GROMACS .gro file of C-alpha atoms in nm:
model
  478
    1GLN     CA    1   0.460   3.247   2.757
    2GLN     CA    2   0.142   3.346   2.937
    3GLU     CA    3  -0.114   3.067   2.979
    4ILE     CA    4  -0.489   3.100   2.953
    5THR     CA    5  -0.677   2.846   3.163
    6VAL     CA    6  -1.029   2.717   3.121
    7ARG     CA    7  -1.196   2.514   3.394
    8ILE     CA    8  -1.414   2.238   3.244
    9ARG     CA    9  -1.670   2.046   3.444
   10HIS     CA   10  -1.842   1.747   3.284
   11LEU     CA   11  -1.762   1.885   2.937
   12THR     CA   12  -2.019   2.166   2.956
   13THR     CA   13  -1.974   2.533   2.886
   14ALA     CA   14  -2.018   2.626   3.253
   15VAL     CA   15  -1.666   2.760   3.293
   16ALA     CA   16  -1.464   3.029   3.456
   17LEU     CA   17  -1.244   3.209   3.204
   18ALA     CA   18  -0.975   3.451   3.321
   19LEU     CA   19  -0.816   3.657   3.044
   20THR     CA   20  -0.626   3.983   3.016
   21SER     CA   21  -0.595   4.204   2.712
   22SER     CA   22  -0.234   4.094   2.667
   23ALA     CA   23  -0.356   3.740   2.603
   24PHE     CA   24  -0.507   3.834   2.269
   25ALA     CA   25  -0.286   3.757   1.975
   26ALA     CA   26  -0.419   4.035   1.752
   27PRO     CA   27  -0.244   4.089   1.418
   28ALA     CA   28   0.086   4.269   1.474
   29ASP     CA   29   0.003   4.546   1.228
   30GLU     CA   30  -0.348   4.611   1.365
   31THR     CA   31  -0.441   4.927   1.556
   32ALA     CA   32  -0.731   4.893   1.799
   33VAL     CA   33  -0.976   5.182   1.817
   34SER     CA   34  -1.216   5.145   2.110
   35ALA     CA   35  -1.493   5.354   2.264
   36SER     CA   36  -1.228   5.546   2.460
   37ASN     CA   37  -1.123   5.704   2.128
   38ARG     CA   38  -1.476   5.825   2.061
   39THR     CA   39  -1.537   6.198   2.024
   40ALA     CA   40  -1.903   6.197   1.918
   41LEU     CA   41  -2.187   5.946   1.893
   42GLY     CA   42  -2.528   5.981   1.734
   43ILE     CA   43  -2.802   5.722   1.702
   44THR     CA   44  -3.128   5.745   1.507
   45ILE     CA   45  -3.381   5.475   1.598
   46TYR     CA   46  -3.668   5.367   1.373
   47ASN     CA   47  -4.003   5.205   1.453
   48ASP     CA   48  -3.903   4.868   1.307
   49GLY     CA   49  -3.620   4.783   1.550
   50GLN     CA   50  -3.345   4.928   1.334
   51ALA     CA   51  -3.101   5.208   1.419
   52LEU     CA   52  -2.857   5.426   1.229
   53VAL     CA   53  -2.534   5.468   1.428
   54ARG     CA   54  -2.288   5.753   1.360
   55ASP     CA   55  -1.971   5.690   1.562
   56THR     CA   56  -1.687   5.945   1.539
   57ARG     CA   57  -1.344   5.846   1.675
   58THR     CA   58  -0.984   5.961   1.665
   59LEU     CA   59  -0.759   5.750   1.440
   60SER     CA   60  -0.378   5.746   1.458
   61LEU     CA   61  -0.270   5.667   1.105
   62LYS     CA   62   0.060   5.612   0.932
   63ALA     CA   63   0.127   5.695   0.571
   64GLY     CA   64   0.022   5.403   0.352
   65GLN     CA   65  -0.194   5.107   0.447
   66ASN     CA   66  -0.344   5.083   0.796
   67ARG     CA   67  -0.542   4.798   0.949
   68ILE     CA   68  -0.787   4.936   1.205
   69ALA     CA   69  -0.985   4.726   1.452
   70PHE     CA   70  -1.300   4.929   1.518
   71ARG     CA   71  -1.412   4.778   1.849
   72ASP     CA   72  -1.732   4.824   2.051
   73VAL     CA   73  -1.961   4.822   1.749
   74ALA     CA   74  -2.310   4.669   1.775
   75ALA     CA   75  -2.321   4.291   1.761
   76THR     CA   76  -2.627   4.325   1.538
   77ILE     CA   77  -2.450   4.550   1.288
   78ARG     CA   78  -2.546   4.504   0.923
   79PRO     CA   79  -2.191   4.491   0.783
   80GLU     CA   80  -2.300   4.572   0.429
   81THR     CA   81  -2.423   4.913   0.549
   82ALA     CA   82  -2.099   5.019   0.722
   83SER     CA   83  -1.909   5.315   0.579
   84LEU     CA   84  -1.611   5.510   0.714
   85ARG     CA   85  -1.527   5.865   0.615
   86ALA     CA   86  -1.274   6.122   0.731
   87THR     CA   87  -1.430   6.423   0.903
   88SER     CA   88  -1.100   6.609   0.950
   89GLY     CA   89  -0.751   6.596   0.801
   90SER     CA   90  -0.666   6.431   0.470
   91PRO     CA   91  -0.918   6.196   0.308
   92PHE     CA   92  -0.818   5.831   0.310
   93SER     CA   93  -0.918   5.542   0.087
   94LEU     CA   94  -1.110   5.251   0.238
   95LEU     CA   95  -0.981   4.932   0.075
   96GLU     CA   96  -1.174   4.659   0.257
   97GLN     CA   97  -1.373   4.592   0.570
   98ASN     CA   98  -1.443   4.270   0.759
   99TYR     CA   99  -1.697   4.214   1.031
  100GLU     CA  100  -1.550   3.963   1.274
  101PHE     CA  101  -1.802   3.801   1.506
  102ASP     CA  102  -1.619   3.475   1.584
  103LEU     CA  103  -1.627   3.555   1.956
  104LEU     CA  104  -1.405   3.415   2.225
  105THR     CA  105  -1.582   3.147   2.429
  106PRO     CA  106  -1.440   2.837   2.604
  107HIS     CA  107  -1.572   2.609   2.328
  108ALA     CA  108  -1.460   2.841   2.049
  109LEU     CA  109  -1.112   2.849   2.200
  110LEU     CA  110  -1.109   2.471   2.233
  111ASN     CA  111  -1.227   2.433   1.872
  112LYS     CA  112  -0.934   2.642   1.751
  113TYR     CA  113  -0.696   2.403   1.928
  114VAL     CA  114  -0.810   2.088   1.748
  115GLY     CA  115  -0.487   1.913   1.641
  116LYS     CA  116  -0.281   2.129   1.878
  117GLU     CA  117  -0.131   2.072   2.221
  118ILE     CA  118  -0.278   2.196   2.548
  119THR     CA  119  -0.205   2.142   2.916
  120VAL     CA  120  -0.452   1.966   3.145
  121ILE     CA  121  -0.426   2.066   3.513
  122ARG     CA  122  -0.581   1.846   3.783
  123SER     CA  123  -0.606   1.882   4.161
  124HIS     CA  124  -0.575   1.582   4.396
  125PRO     CA  125  -0.913   1.533   4.568
  126THR     CA  126  -0.760   1.499   4.917
  127THR     CA  127  -0.427   1.683   4.915
  128GLY     CA  128  -0.516   1.953   4.667
  129VAL     CA  129  -0.180   1.913   4.497
  130GLU     CA  130  -0.196   2.011   4.130
  131THR     CA  131  -0.043   1.809   3.849
  132SER     CA  132  -0.022   1.899   3.480
  133GLU     CA  133  -0.003   1.684   3.170
  134LYS     CA  134   0.028   1.763   2.800
  135ALA     CA  135  -0.242   1.644   2.560
  136THR     CA  136  -0.349   1.695   2.200
  137VAL     CA  137  -0.709   1.795   2.121
  138LEU     CA  138  -0.844   1.536   1.877
  139ALA     CA  139  -1.207   1.653   1.852
  140THR     CA  140  -1.469   1.879   2.014
  141ASN     CA  141  -1.777   1.766   1.819
  142ASP     CA  142  -1.984   1.620   2.102
  143GLY     CA  143  -1.753   1.671   2.399
  144VAL     CA  144  -1.375   1.684   2.423
  145VAL     CA  145  -1.148   1.402   2.303
  146LEU     CA  146  -0.784   1.427   2.419
  147ARG     CA  147  -0.480   1.218   2.330
  148TYR     CA  148  -0.213   1.184   2.599
  149ALA     CA  149   0.127   1.022   2.553
  150ASP     CA  150  -0.007   0.680   2.653
  151ARG     CA  151  -0.389   0.699   2.614
  152ILE     CA  152  -0.697   0.874   2.477
  153GLU     CA  153  -0.953   1.020   2.720
  154THR     CA  154  -1.296   1.183   2.714
  155GLY     CA  155  -1.495   1.332   2.997
  156VAL     CA  156  -1.214   1.555   3.122
  157SER     CA  157  -1.252   1.740   3.450
  158GLY     CA  158  -1.016   2.007   3.574
  159ARG     CA  159  -0.855   2.301   3.400
  160ILE     CA  160  -0.722   2.327   3.047
  161ALA     CA  161  -0.439   2.573   2.987
  162PHE     CA  162  -0.386   2.731   2.646
  163GLY     CA  163  -0.071   2.902   2.531
  164SER     CA  164  -0.247   3.195   2.361
  165VAL     CA  165  -0.566   3.311   2.197
  166PRO     CA  166  -0.580   3.279   1.816
  167ALA     CA  167  -0.595   3.611   1.632
  168THR     CA  168  -0.921   3.507   1.463
  169LEU     CA  169  -1.108   3.505   1.794
  170ARG     CA  170  -1.239   3.836   1.926
  171ASP     CA  171  -1.358   3.916   2.275
  172ARG     CA  172  -1.632   4.134   2.125
  173PRO     CA  173  -1.769   4.208   1.777
  174THR     CA  174  -1.511   4.403   1.577
  175LEU     CA  175  -1.515   4.577   1.242
  176SER     CA  176  -1.172   4.531   1.083
  177LEU     CA  177  -1.089   4.800   0.827
  178LEU     CA  178  -0.804   4.827   0.579
  179LEU     CA  179  -0.746   5.181   0.459
  180ASP     CA  180  -0.480   5.378   0.276
  181SER     CA  181  -0.377   5.715   0.419
  182PRO     CA  182  -0.177   5.973   0.219
  183ARG     CA  183   0.008   6.090   0.532
  184SER     CA  184   0.059   6.004   0.898
  185GLY     CA  185  -0.102   6.168   1.200
  186GLU     CA  186  -0.424   6.183   1.399
  187GLN     CA  187  -0.756   6.260   1.238
  188GLN     CA  188  -1.127   6.224   1.301
  189ALA     CA  189  -1.330   5.961   1.119
  190GLU     CA  190  -1.700   5.874   1.134
  191LEU     CA  191  -1.822   5.516   1.107
  192MET     CA  192  -2.185   5.497   1.001
  193TYR     CA  193  -2.385   5.174   0.996
  194LEU     CA  194  -2.729   5.024   1.047
  195ALA     CA  195  -2.789   4.788   1.339
  196ASN     CA  196  -3.084   4.572   1.441
  197GLN     CA  197  -3.249   4.512   1.778
  198VAL     CA  198  -3.250   4.874   1.888
  199SER     CA  199  -3.612   4.981   1.915
  200TRP     CA  200  -3.840   5.251   2.047
  201LYS     CA  201  -4.208   5.295   2.108
  202ALA     CA  202  -4.426   5.570   2.244
  203ASP     CA  203  -4.624   5.544   2.567
  204TYR     CA  204  -4.870   5.805   2.687
  205ILE     CA  205  -5.023   5.881   3.027
  206ALA     CA  206  -5.362   6.056   3.016
  207SER     CA  207  -5.464   6.205   3.353
  208LEU     CA  208  -5.834   6.299   3.360
  209ASN     CA  209  -5.982   6.567   3.582
  210ALA     CA  210  -6.270   6.495   3.820
  211ALA     CA  211  -6.533   6.600   3.565
  212GLY     CA  212  -6.377   6.383   3.296
  213ASP     CA  213  -6.384   6.664   3.038
  214ARG     CA  214  -6.016   6.768   3.051
  215MET     CA  215  -5.692   6.576   3.065
  216GLN     CA  216  -5.319   6.613   3.094
  217LEU     CA  217  -5.119   6.407   2.843
  218ASN     CA  218  -4.757   6.306   2.905
  219GLY     CA  219  -4.574   6.119   2.631
  220TRP     CA  220  -4.273   5.896   2.689
  221VAL     CA  221  -4.036   5.721   2.453
  222THR     CA  222  -3.944   5.369   2.563
  223LEU     CA  223  -3.605   5.262   2.426
  224THR     CA  224  -3.484   4.901   2.423
  225ASN     CA  225  -3.124   4.819   2.337
  226GLN     CA  226  -3.047   4.455   2.253
  227SER     CA  227  -2.775   4.532   2.000
  228GLY     CA  228  -2.484   4.387   2.200
  229THR     CA  229  -2.318   4.719   2.282
  230ALA     CA  230  -2.382   5.032   2.486
  231PHE     CA  231  -2.441   5.375   2.335
  232GLU     CA  232  -2.286   5.618   2.584
  233ASN     CA  233  -2.348   5.993   2.579
  234ALA     CA  234  -2.525   5.963   2.246
  235ARG     CA  235  -2.725   6.224   2.061
  236LEU     CA  236  -3.062   6.052   2.031
  237GLN     CA  237  -3.303   6.094   1.742
  238LEU     CA  238  -3.619   5.899   1.662
  239VAL     CA  239  -3.801   5.857   1.333
  240ALA     CA  240  -4.178   5.798   1.335
  241GLY     CA  241  -4.323   5.642   1.022
  242THR     CA  242  -4.308   5.323   0.820
  243LEU     CA  243  -3.995   5.284   0.608
  244ASN     CA  244  -3.967   5.017   0.344
  245ARG     CA  245  -3.665   4.789   0.379
  246VAL     CA  246  -3.559   4.440   0.275
  247ARG     CA  247  -3.600   4.195   0.562
  248GLU     CA  248  -3.262   4.029   0.594
  249GLN     CA  249  -3.150   4.025   0.952
  250ARG     CA  250  -2.995   3.802   1.215
  251GLU     CA  251  -3.195   3.795   1.535
  252ASP     CA  252  -3.021   3.740   1.871
  253VAL     CA  253  -3.280   3.756   2.148
  254MET     CA  254  -3.159   3.893   2.481
  255LYS     CA  255  -3.333   3.970   2.807
  256THR     CA  256  -3.394   4.331   2.908
  257ARG     CA  257  -3.369   4.500   3.243
  258ALA     CA  258  -3.677   4.614   3.426
  259TYR     CA  259  -3.779   4.978   3.428
  260SER     CA  260  -4.027   5.200   3.604
  261MET     CA  261  -4.257   5.463   3.458
  262PRO     CA  262  -4.158   5.818   3.560
  263ALA     CA  263  -4.426   6.025   3.724
  264ALA     CA  264  -4.418   6.345   3.518
  265ALA     CA  265  -4.266   6.460   3.191
  266PRO     CA  266  -4.009   6.740   3.161
  267ALA     CA  267  -3.954   6.944   2.845
  268PRO     CA  268  -4.065   6.767   2.524
  269MET     CA  269  -3.841   6.649   2.241
  270GLN     CA  270  -3.796   6.872   1.938
  271GLN     CA  271  -3.984   6.759   1.628
  272GLU     CA  272  -3.930   6.823   1.258
  273LYS     CA  273  -4.037   6.670   0.929
  274ILE     CA  274  -3.788   6.483   0.709
  275GLY     CA  275  -3.935   6.375   0.378
  276ASP     CA  276  -4.255   6.185   0.454
  277PHE     CA  277  -4.155   6.100   0.811
  278HIS     CA  278  -4.118   6.284   1.140
  279LEU     CA  279  -3.793   6.319   1.334
  280TYR     CA  280  -3.779   6.370   1.711
  281THR     CA  281  -3.454   6.494   1.866
  282LEU     CA  282  -3.358   6.483   2.233
  283GLU     CA  283  -3.187   6.814   2.316
  284ARG     CA  284  -2.931   6.648   2.542
  285THR     CA  285  -2.713   6.339   2.520
  286THR     CA  286  -2.818   6.017   2.687
  287THR     CA  287  -2.674   5.671   2.754
  288ILE     CA  288  -2.853   5.352   2.649
  289LEU     CA  289  -2.679   5.056   2.810
  290GLU     CA  290  -2.662   4.712   2.656
  291ASN     CA  291  -2.970   4.502   2.745
  292GLN     CA  292  -3.146   4.806   2.892
  293THR     CA  293  -3.489   4.955   2.858
  294LYS     CA  294  -3.508   5.325   2.938
  295GLN     CA  295  -3.756   5.608   2.897
  296VAL     CA  296  -3.714   5.970   2.795
  297ALA     CA  297  -3.978   6.241   2.781
  298LEU     CA  298  -4.152   6.305   2.448
  299LEU     CA  299  -4.419   6.566   2.525
  300SER     CA  300  -4.628   6.720   2.800
  301ALA     CA  301  -4.963   6.892   2.736
  302ASP     CA  302  -5.219   7.023   2.988
  303ASN     CA  303  -5.588   7.109   2.982
  304ILE     CA  304  -5.680   6.910   2.672
  305PRO     CA  305  -6.058   6.902   2.606
  306VAL     CA  306  -6.193   6.545   2.594
  307LYS     CA  307  -6.539   6.402   2.535
  308ARG     CA  308  -6.662   6.078   2.686
  309GLU     CA  309  -6.874   5.877   2.443
  310TYR     CA  310  -7.075   5.556   2.490
  311VAL     CA  311  -7.115   5.341   2.177
  312LEU     CA  312  -7.340   5.039   2.132
  313GLN     CA  313  -7.240   4.874   1.806
  314GLN     CA  314  -7.357   4.549   1.653
  315PRO     CA  315  -7.129   4.328   1.444
  316GLY     CA  316  -7.168   4.362   1.067
  317GLY     CA  317  -7.419   4.141   0.887
  318PHE     CA  318  -7.647   4.083   1.189
  319TRP     CA  319  -7.961   4.178   0.993
  320TRP     CA  320  -7.925   3.866   0.772
  321TYR     CA  321  -8.081   3.643   1.036
  322GLN     CA  322  -8.457   3.595   1.019
  323SER     CA  323  -8.491   3.547   1.394
  324ALA     CA  324  -8.231   3.643   1.651
  325ASN     CA  325  -8.167   3.448   1.967
  326SER     CA  326  -8.299   3.700   2.216
  327ASP     CA  327  -8.094   3.557   2.503
  328LEU     CA  328  -7.774   3.642   2.318
  329GLN     CA  329  -7.888   4.001   2.281
  330LYS     CA  330  -7.953   4.073   2.648
  331GLY     CA  331  -7.715   4.253   2.880
  332LEU     CA  332  -7.520   4.427   2.605
  333LYS     CA  333  -7.260   4.676   2.729
  334PRO     CA  334  -7.178   4.997   2.542
  335SER     CA  335  -6.810   5.070   2.490
  336VAL     CA  336  -6.656   5.375   2.658
  337PHE     CA  337  -6.448   5.606   2.437
  338LEU     CA  338  -6.248   5.920   2.508
  339ARG     CA  339  -6.240   6.150   2.208
  340PHE     CA  340  -6.003   6.443   2.156
  341GLU     CA  341  -5.826   6.627   1.876
  342ASN     CA  342  -5.452   6.651   1.826
  343LYS     CA  343  -5.444   7.027   1.802
  344GLY     CA  344  -5.388   7.346   1.996
  345GLY     CA  345  -5.148   7.459   2.265
  346GLU     CA  346  -4.890   7.212   2.383
  347LEU     CA  347  -5.043   6.921   2.193
  348GLY     CA  348  -5.078   6.981   1.818
  349MET     CA  349  -4.768   6.782   1.717
  350PRO     CA  350  -4.738   6.453   1.526
  351LEU     CA  351  -4.799   6.172   1.775
  352PRO     CA  352  -4.599   5.850   1.720
  353ALA     CA  353  -4.791   5.523   1.741
  354GLY     CA  354  -4.814   5.384   2.092
  355VAL     CA  355  -5.035   5.300   2.389
  356ILE     CA  356  -5.234   5.560   2.583
  357ARG     CA  357  -5.312   5.465   2.941
  358ALA     CA  358  -5.582   5.666   3.117
  359TYR     CA  359  -5.597   5.747   3.488
  360THR     CA  360  -5.851   5.933   3.698
  361LYS     CA  361  -5.860   6.034   4.065
  362ASP     CA  362  -6.086   5.878   4.323
  363SER     CA  363  -6.264   6.066   4.605
  364ARG     CA  364  -5.945   6.058   4.814
  365GLY     CA  365  -5.729   6.203   4.538
  366GLY     CA  366  -5.555   5.879   4.447
  367ALA     CA  367  -5.492   5.800   4.081
  368GLN     CA  368  -5.673   5.494   3.945
  369PHE     CA  369  -5.615   5.317   3.612
  370VAL     CA  370  -5.929   5.324   3.394
  371GLY     CA  371  -5.823   5.169   3.064
  372GLU     CA  372  -5.582   5.181   2.773
  373ASP     CA  373  -5.581   5.169   2.395
  374ARG     CA  374  -5.332   5.176   2.110
  375ILE     CA  375  -5.313   5.464   1.863
  376ALA     CA  376  -5.158   5.469   1.517
  377HIS     CA  377  -4.922   5.741   1.394
  378THR     CA  378  -5.143   6.049   1.425
  379ALA     CA  379  -5.080   6.368   1.231
  380LYS     CA  380  -5.141   6.715   1.367
  381GLY     CA  381  -5.510   6.809   1.366
  382GLU     CA  382  -5.640   6.451   1.349
  383LYS     CA  383  -5.911   6.319   1.583
  384LEU     CA  384  -5.850   6.027   1.821
  385ALA     CA  385  -6.089   5.787   1.992
  386ILE     CA  386  -5.947   5.588   2.284
  387ARG     CA  387  -6.151   5.285   2.390
  388LEU     CA  388  -6.129   5.247   2.768
  389GLY     CA  389  -6.358   4.947   2.815
  390GLU     CA  390  -6.730   4.883   2.875
  391ALA     CA  391  -6.972   5.098   3.073
  392PHE     CA  392  -7.072   4.930   3.400
  393ASP     CA  393  -7.395   5.125   3.465
  394LEU     CA  394  -7.529   5.116   3.109
  395THR     CA  395  -7.702   4.800   2.983
  396ALA     CA  396  -7.892   4.729   2.664
  397ASP     CA  397  -8.127   4.463   2.528
  398ARG     CA  398  -8.171   4.421   2.154
  399VAL     CA  399  -8.467   4.226   2.018
  400GLN     CA  400  -8.578   4.156   1.661
  401THR     CA  401  -8.952   4.219   1.682
  402ASP     CA  402  -9.052   4.136   1.325
  403TYR     CA  403  -8.919   3.986   1.003
  404LYS     CA  404  -9.074   3.961   0.659
  405LYS     CA  405  -8.930   3.830   0.335
  406LEU     CA  406  -9.064   4.069   0.072
  407SER     CA  407  -8.914   3.904  -0.237
  408SER     CA  408  -8.628   3.682  -0.345
  409ASN     CA  409  -8.384   3.968  -0.295
  410SER     CA  410  -8.541   4.184  -0.022
  411SER     CA  411  -8.656   4.160   0.339
  412GLN     CA  412  -8.797   4.379   0.614
  413SER     CA  413  -8.672   4.364   0.976
  414SER     CA  414  -8.787   4.548   1.288
  415TYR     CA  415  -8.580   4.593   1.607
  416ARG     CA  416  -8.634   4.722   1.956
  417ILE     CA  417  -8.333   4.840   2.158
  418GLU     CA  418  -8.381   4.926   2.524
  419VAL     CA  419  -8.099   5.106   2.708
  420ARG     CA  420  -8.101   5.129   3.089
  421ASN     CA  421  -7.893   5.367   3.300
  422ALA     CA  422  -7.821   5.284   3.666
  423ASP     CA  423  -7.607   5.596   3.718
  424SER     CA  424  -7.726   5.912   3.891
  425LYS     CA  425  -7.628   6.113   3.581
  426PRO     CA  426  -7.796   6.106   3.240
  427ALA     CA  427  -7.603   5.959   2.947
  428THR     CA  428  -7.613   5.966   2.568
  429VAL     CA  429  -7.552   5.634   2.394
  430VAL     CA  430  -7.454   5.621   2.027
  431VAL     CA  431  -7.634   5.320   1.876
  432ARG     CA  432  -7.469   5.206   1.554
  433GLU     CA  433  -7.658   4.943   1.349
  434PRO     CA  434  -7.505   4.763   1.049
  435LEU     CA  435  -7.711   4.755   0.728
  436ARG     CA  436  -7.594   4.601   0.403
  437GLY     CA  437  -7.702   4.626   0.042
  438ASP     CA  438  -7.966   4.879  -0.066
  439TRP     CA  439  -8.137   4.972   0.261
  440GLU     CA  440  -8.398   5.221   0.381
  441ILE     CA  441  -8.530   5.302   0.729
  442THR     CA  442  -8.908   5.301   0.681
  443SER     CA  443  -9.004   5.382   1.041
  444GLU     CA  444  -8.819   5.484   1.358
  445SER     CA  445  -8.888   5.623   1.703
  446GLN     CA  446  -8.625   5.896   1.654
  447SER     CA  447  -8.428   6.023   1.358
  448HIS     CA  448  -8.113   5.848   1.245
  449THR     CA  449  -7.798   5.963   1.066
  450LYS     CA  450  -7.666   5.769   0.769
  451GLU     CA  451  -7.305   5.749   0.881
  452SER     CA  452  -7.190   5.539   0.586
  453ALA     CA  453  -7.325   5.309   0.316
  454GLY     CA  454  -7.330   5.028   0.569
  455SER     CA  455  -7.451   5.180   0.897
  456ALA     CA  456  -7.720   5.394   1.058
  457VAL     CA  457  -7.656   5.586   1.382
  458TRP     CA  458  -7.890   5.710   1.654
  459GLU     CA  459  -7.800   5.919   1.959
  460VAL     CA  460  -8.018   5.783   2.237
  461LYS     CA  461  -8.051   6.002   2.547
  462VAL     CA  462  -8.096   5.791   2.860
  463PRO     CA  463  -8.215   5.965   3.180
  464ALA     CA  464  -8.046   5.913   3.515
  465GLU     CA  465  -8.163   5.591   3.680
  466GLY     CA  466  -8.402   5.541   3.389
  467LYS     CA  467  -8.429   5.387   3.045
  468ALA     CA  468  -8.484   5.479   2.681
  469VAL     CA  469  -8.619   5.273   2.390
  470LEU     CA  470  -8.523   5.289   2.023
  471GLU     CA  471  -8.741   5.115   1.763
  472TYR     CA  472  -8.687   5.106   1.390
  473THR     CA  473  -8.782   4.909   1.078
  474ALA     CA  474  -8.550   4.868   0.778
  475VAL     CA  475  -8.611   4.733   0.430
  476VAL     CA  476  -8.304   4.576   0.273
  477LYS     CA  477  -8.250   4.478  -0.091
  478TRP     CA  478  -7.957   4.274  -0.218
   0.00000   0.00000   0.00000
């Protein structure tokens, strides 16, 4: 009988385990179906870290009941979602299915031998001569307890040899299926199931031209596979949108491999609408290894018109205060936004949520990173505003110049906002002021736009290496 040996050092799980497939004592009537029997594989990945796997394999069936060990399934499979159907030949009846995740480890093997006999192999520290001795495993609760013919020992060092591996232990997660076939022969069957910890997200690279009014946008899909299995030569599809599902999942956190961002995007993925969501299909097969992060191209669009916008916006409710601390309102920095529309030409497709990173070229032609922002799922034709950061050469001071309480439920406030521009080019700054309740601008140095019930907006033109001043008075009732 073949022996399986486990080297134990100080009763830890740091072991060397040497096994061959013949060591597994699988049920005698079980037929293993591995990835080598696979004829087609499709995977659809959703935004919430869930994937739908469609795995087609060749089954060799006999007439009557068959027990099939469907190996190489995801360790994060949701067993209650698994279904097997015949795609060729005679339909069969699925009687039961069992997801077996009691995996073979040194401690699991030792636990299965509690009350059973093993062989302990030791090497002489000076001569290297090996000796073996039979022992019975009494317990493995907090270390190993062994009973020899004349003693009981703990703290064993050396190797432990086992006669075989119990059939209940699997070297990898396995879906065990019991089905009834009307006749014998080979046929194709598709296993479909949901699995967790397979995720995707969109990343975008926006390359601005020298003038900053046009950009090239490359979209990439970043895939992360922590499901416990590899998906080789799979047809990849992605669903963008928020699906409702019951949160019942087992999380097994694994580390991922590093990846690098490709430089340019090839042909985009094909997109279509399914129900209220959008489906993206890669027109070739791809392999997503276990514990791997990889990227595939999503889209590539050139010559997209963009507008740079500077916005100076105060937090809501500021007008409540009778007197502002002027020191806190000095040196304000407008935010820098890039605005563009998801329409026209090579763009104009639903954009999955993700991060857009913007780059521009310096005077020597080298690309420089100039900011990033996150976008939500964006439908075709929608407008986007990407916040890149704060303008270095634009500075503003905001001062409350007057305050009057008009009645128990009304007040009048006056403000002066000075914007300075240190750049050699003129700039337009959008000044957005929050106003609550029933408000009215009674005087102003330039006309405003009532953007909403709670804000007034001015477009302040600031000359190159100069300054501009906005003054206004508002009466507020509450």
